[in-house]
Amino acid sequence: MTSESSATDSPPNFDYAFTIAKKALQFVGRFRTPPTPKVYEVWYRYAEGRSPEICEQLRCSVDEAESVTTQQLEALHHQFCQPSGAELGTQISTKLGAELQELVLAIDRQMHAGEELGNSIDHANRDLTAANITPEKVKTCVAEIIASNATMQSQLDAMKDQLKLSQGQISHLQEELVASQRSTMTDPLTGVGNRRCFDALMETAIRGRHLDSAGDAVLILVDLDGFKAVNDQLGHAVGDSLLKFIAAKIQSVNGNATVARYGGDEFGVFMRVTSASDALQYAEEIRCSLATHRFKHQASGQSLHQITASIGVAILRNDDSRQSWFDRADKLLYCAKENGRNCIRAERQLNRVSLAHDDA
């Protein structure tokens, strides 16, 4: 898709923004998706061409499948238009800072009350040890100490309440942070990681490659064969149900691997292995579990045609960037596609002989 974009990052002028807005509305009309704020924002970003993730995710649906659903657009909004992890962290840090400030103020008040009580006791001690002490003076000293003690006790009670309140607020903020991180990293359809999670997993693997002694990092890309036909013939509802099932099936093969959906019917699997055979065995288990399963749509009872997968396997090298690692696995995946599908292609250091299968 060819998209317009300005040469700088300065705010767009009216004519430019209006042009992009018209393109976005044309997509709304073409695919009959309701122009809700979320849907419109995704179409606007796609028309503008400045969000490579959204453009990559939608390009196939727009140009090839010519079918885009509201659910698909809302899922993209959830993944790429929500506040980033850094922004969410900043918001939560601000709230946490406010809670800590309240605690500091409560402690300051308590310290002041303690000082007042100490001064009252010192003052009473001087008066009570004087040679000319009188009963009235004793009453005055006792009353002063009682008043200061009452003030201190009141501040202690207030600080206790503030501590209890802050404890609840901080626990809530912790839950909010965990939930927000999980939400922004989870594909709402399948429940596995989303594209943001996929990118983060790649970055984590690359940064830790010289520090982790648990083995080599391996990227396994899984692309479903003929999935477009399911959507075309049976509809997106059936396709979505199938994606949920397949994502769970891939995840269940190995509990130590992490699965992320980085495209429409494309999944990335990250795992650490101590031997090349482990990665190939896992890839083969994924391929076999799909190829030998006979899928049936539960609502209609209709049997689906065989669903297979083409798989590319690449090990992380010392000089790899995110792009080079992904590109290598992606090329192997397409090599599997070109060689009949329902097969695995791996690097030489993983396996000198490519694996190929033909399941009836």
Short mmCIF file of N, CA and C in Angstrom, two decimals, residues 187-192 222 224 227 230 236-253 259 261 264-265 267 282 285-298 304-308:
data_model
loop_
_atom_site.label_atom_id
_atom_site.label_comp_id
_atom_site.label_asym_id
_atom_site.label_seq_id
_atom_site.Cartn_x
_atom_site.Cartn_y
_atom_site.Cartn_z
N ASP A 187 -2.84 -10.98 23.25
CA ASP A 187 -3.75 -10.93 22.11
C ASP A 187 -5.16 -11.23 22.62
N PRO A 188 -6.10 -10.30 22.48
CA PRO A 188 -7.43 -10.50 23.07
C PRO A 188 -8.21 -11.67 22.47
N LEU A 189 -7.88 -12.06 21.25
CA LEU A 189 -8.60 -13.16 20.61
C LEU A 189 -8.13 -14.52 21.13
N THR A 190 -6.83 -14.75 21.09
CA THR A 190 -6.30 -16.08 21.38
C THR A 190 -5.80 -16.26 22.81
N GLY A 191 -5.51 -15.16 23.48
CA GLY A 191 -5.01 -15.26 24.85
C GLY A 191 -3.51 -15.47 24.96
N VAL A 192 -2.81 -15.68 23.83
CA VAL A 192 -1.35 -15.76 23.87
C VAL A 192 -0.79 -14.34 23.70
N VAL A 222 5.48 -20.05 12.95
CA VAL A 222 4.45 -21.00 12.50
C VAL A 222 3.41 -20.24 11.69
N LEU A 224 -0.05 -20.84 9.35
CA LEU A 224 -1.06 -21.83 8.99
C LEU A 224 -1.24 -21.89 7.48
N PHE A 227 -5.36 -21.07 5.67
CA PHE A 227 -6.30 -20.52 6.64
C PHE A 227 -7.27 -19.54 5.99
N VAL A 230 -10.64 -20.87 5.13
CA VAL A 230 -11.60 -21.05 6.23
C VAL A 230 -12.43 -19.78 6.40
N HIS A 236 -15.53 -15.35 9.38
CA HIS A 236 -14.50 -14.99 10.35
C HIS A 236 -14.78 -15.54 11.74
N ALA A 237 -16.06 -15.76 12.08
CA ALA A 237 -16.36 -16.31 13.41
C ALA A 237 -15.76 -17.70 13.57
N VAL A 238 -15.88 -18.52 12.51
CA VAL A 238 -15.28 -19.85 12.55
C VAL A 238 -13.76 -19.73 12.55
N GLY A 239 -13.24 -18.80 11.74
CA GLY A 239 -11.79 -18.60 11.70
C GLY A 239 -11.24 -18.18 13.05
N ASP A 240 -11.96 -17.30 13.74
CA ASP A 240 -11.50 -16.85 15.06
C ASP A 240 -11.49 -18.01 16.05
N SER A 241 -12.53 -18.83 16.00
CA SER A 241 -12.59 -19.99 16.90
C SER A 241 -11.42 -20.94 16.63
N LEU A 242 -11.11 -21.09 15.36
CA LEU A 242 -10.01 -21.97 14.98
C LEU A 242 -8.67 -21.42 15.47
N LEU A 243 -8.49 -20.11 15.36
CA LEU A 243 -7.25 -19.49 15.83
C LEU A 243 -7.07 -19.68 17.33
N LYS A 244 -8.17 -19.52 18.09
CA LYS A 244 -8.10 -19.73 19.54
C LYS A 244 -7.64 -21.14 19.86
N PHE A 245 -8.25 -22.11 19.16
CA PHE A 245 -7.91 -23.51 19.42
C PHE A 245 -6.45 -23.79 19.07
N ILE A 246 -6.02 -23.31 17.91
CA ILE A 246 -4.65 -23.58 17.46
C ILE A 246 -3.63 -22.93 18.37
N ALA A 247 -3.90 -21.71 18.82
CA ALA A 247 -2.98 -21.03 19.73
C ALA A 247 -2.81 -21.84 21.01
N ALA A 248 -3.93 -22.33 21.55
CA ALA A 248 -3.87 -23.14 22.76
C ALA A 248 -3.13 -24.45 22.52
N LYS A 249 -3.33 -25.01 21.34
CA LYS A 249 -2.68 -26.28 21.01
C LYS A 249 -1.17 -26.10 20.90
N ILE A 250 -0.73 -25.02 20.25
CA ILE A 250 0.71 -24.75 20.14
C ILE A 250 1.32 -24.54 21.52
N GLN A 251 0.60 -23.78 22.37
CA GLN A 251 1.10 -23.50 23.71
C GLN A 251 1.18 -24.77 24.56
N SER A 252 0.26 -25.69 24.35
CA SER A 252 0.21 -26.89 25.18
C SER A 252 1.30 -27.90 24.86
N VAL A 253 1.90 -27.78 23.69
CA VAL A 253 2.93 -28.75 23.29
C VAL A 253 4.13 -28.70 24.22
N VAL A 259 4.46 -18.39 23.46
CA VAL A 259 3.83 -18.23 22.15
C VAL A 259 3.26 -16.83 22.01
N ARG A 261 1.19 -14.28 18.97
CA ARG A 261 0.58 -14.13 17.65
C ARG A 261 1.05 -12.79 17.07
N GLY A 264 -1.94 -12.28 11.42
CA GLY A 264 -3.29 -12.84 11.38
C GLY A 264 -3.34 -14.31 11.75
N ASP A 265 -2.63 -15.16 10.98
CA ASP A 265 -2.58 -16.59 11.28
C ASP A 265 -1.12 -17.02 11.44
N PHE A 267 2.21 -17.28 14.10
CA PHE A 267 2.60 -17.36 15.50
C PHE A 267 4.11 -17.48 15.62
N TYR A 282 10.37 -29.99 19.07
CA TYR A 282 9.22 -29.18 19.41
C TYR A 282 8.50 -28.70 18.15
N GLU A 285 6.56 -31.51 16.77
CA GLU A 285 5.35 -31.80 17.56
C GLU A 285 4.24 -30.82 17.21
N ILE A 286 4.59 -29.56 16.98
CA ILE A 286 3.59 -28.58 16.56
C ILE A 286 3.01 -28.97 15.21
N ARG A 287 3.91 -29.24 14.25
CA ARG A 287 3.46 -29.59 12.91
C ARG A 287 2.57 -30.82 12.92
N CYS A 288 3.00 -31.83 13.65
CA CYS A 288 2.27 -33.10 13.68
C CYS A 288 0.92 -32.95 14.40
N SER A 289 0.89 -32.18 15.49
CA SER A 289 -0.35 -32.04 16.25
C SER A 289 -1.44 -31.37 15.42
N LEU A 290 -1.04 -30.47 14.51
CA LEU A 290 -2.02 -29.82 13.64
C LEU A 290 -2.39 -30.71 12.46
N ALA A 291 -1.38 -31.31 11.85
CA ALA A 291 -1.62 -32.11 10.64
C ALA A 291 -2.47 -33.34 10.91
N THR A 292 -2.39 -33.90 12.10
CA THR A 292 -3.13 -35.13 12.40
C THR A 292 -4.47 -34.87 13.08
N HIS A 293 -4.74 -33.60 13.39
CA HIS A 293 -6.00 -33.29 14.07
C HIS A 293 -7.09 -33.03 13.03
N ARG A 294 -8.25 -33.57 13.30
CA ARG A 294 -9.38 -33.34 12.41
C ARG A 294 -10.30 -32.31 13.07
N PHE A 295 -10.33 -31.13 12.51
CA PHE A 295 -11.06 -30.02 13.12
C PHE A 295 -12.54 -30.07 12.74
N LYS A 296 -13.37 -29.75 13.73
CA LYS A 296 -14.82 -29.69 13.51
C LYS A 296 -15.37 -28.45 14.20
N HIS A 297 -16.24 -27.74 13.50
CA HIS A 297 -16.88 -26.57 14.09
C HIS A 297 -18.00 -27.05 15.00
N GLN A 298 -17.86 -26.80 16.31
CA GLN A 298 -18.80 -27.35 17.27
C GLN A 298 -20.23 -26.85 17.08
N LEU A 304 -13.98 -29.40 9.14
CA LEU A 304 -13.15 -28.49 8.35
C LEU A 304 -12.10 -29.28 7.60
N HIS A 305 -11.60 -28.66 6.54
CA HIS A 305 -10.53 -29.32 5.82
C HIS A 305 -9.27 -29.34 6.69
N GLN A 306 -8.32 -30.19 6.33
CA GLN A 306 -7.11 -30.34 7.13
C GLN A 306 -6.37 -29.01 7.27
N ILE A 307 -5.98 -28.69 8.50
CA ILE A 307 -5.21 -27.49 8.78
C ILE A 307 -3.77 -27.90 9.08
N THR A 308 -2.85 -27.43 8.27
CA THR A 308 -1.44 -27.75 8.49
C THR A 308 -0.66 -26.45 8.71
#
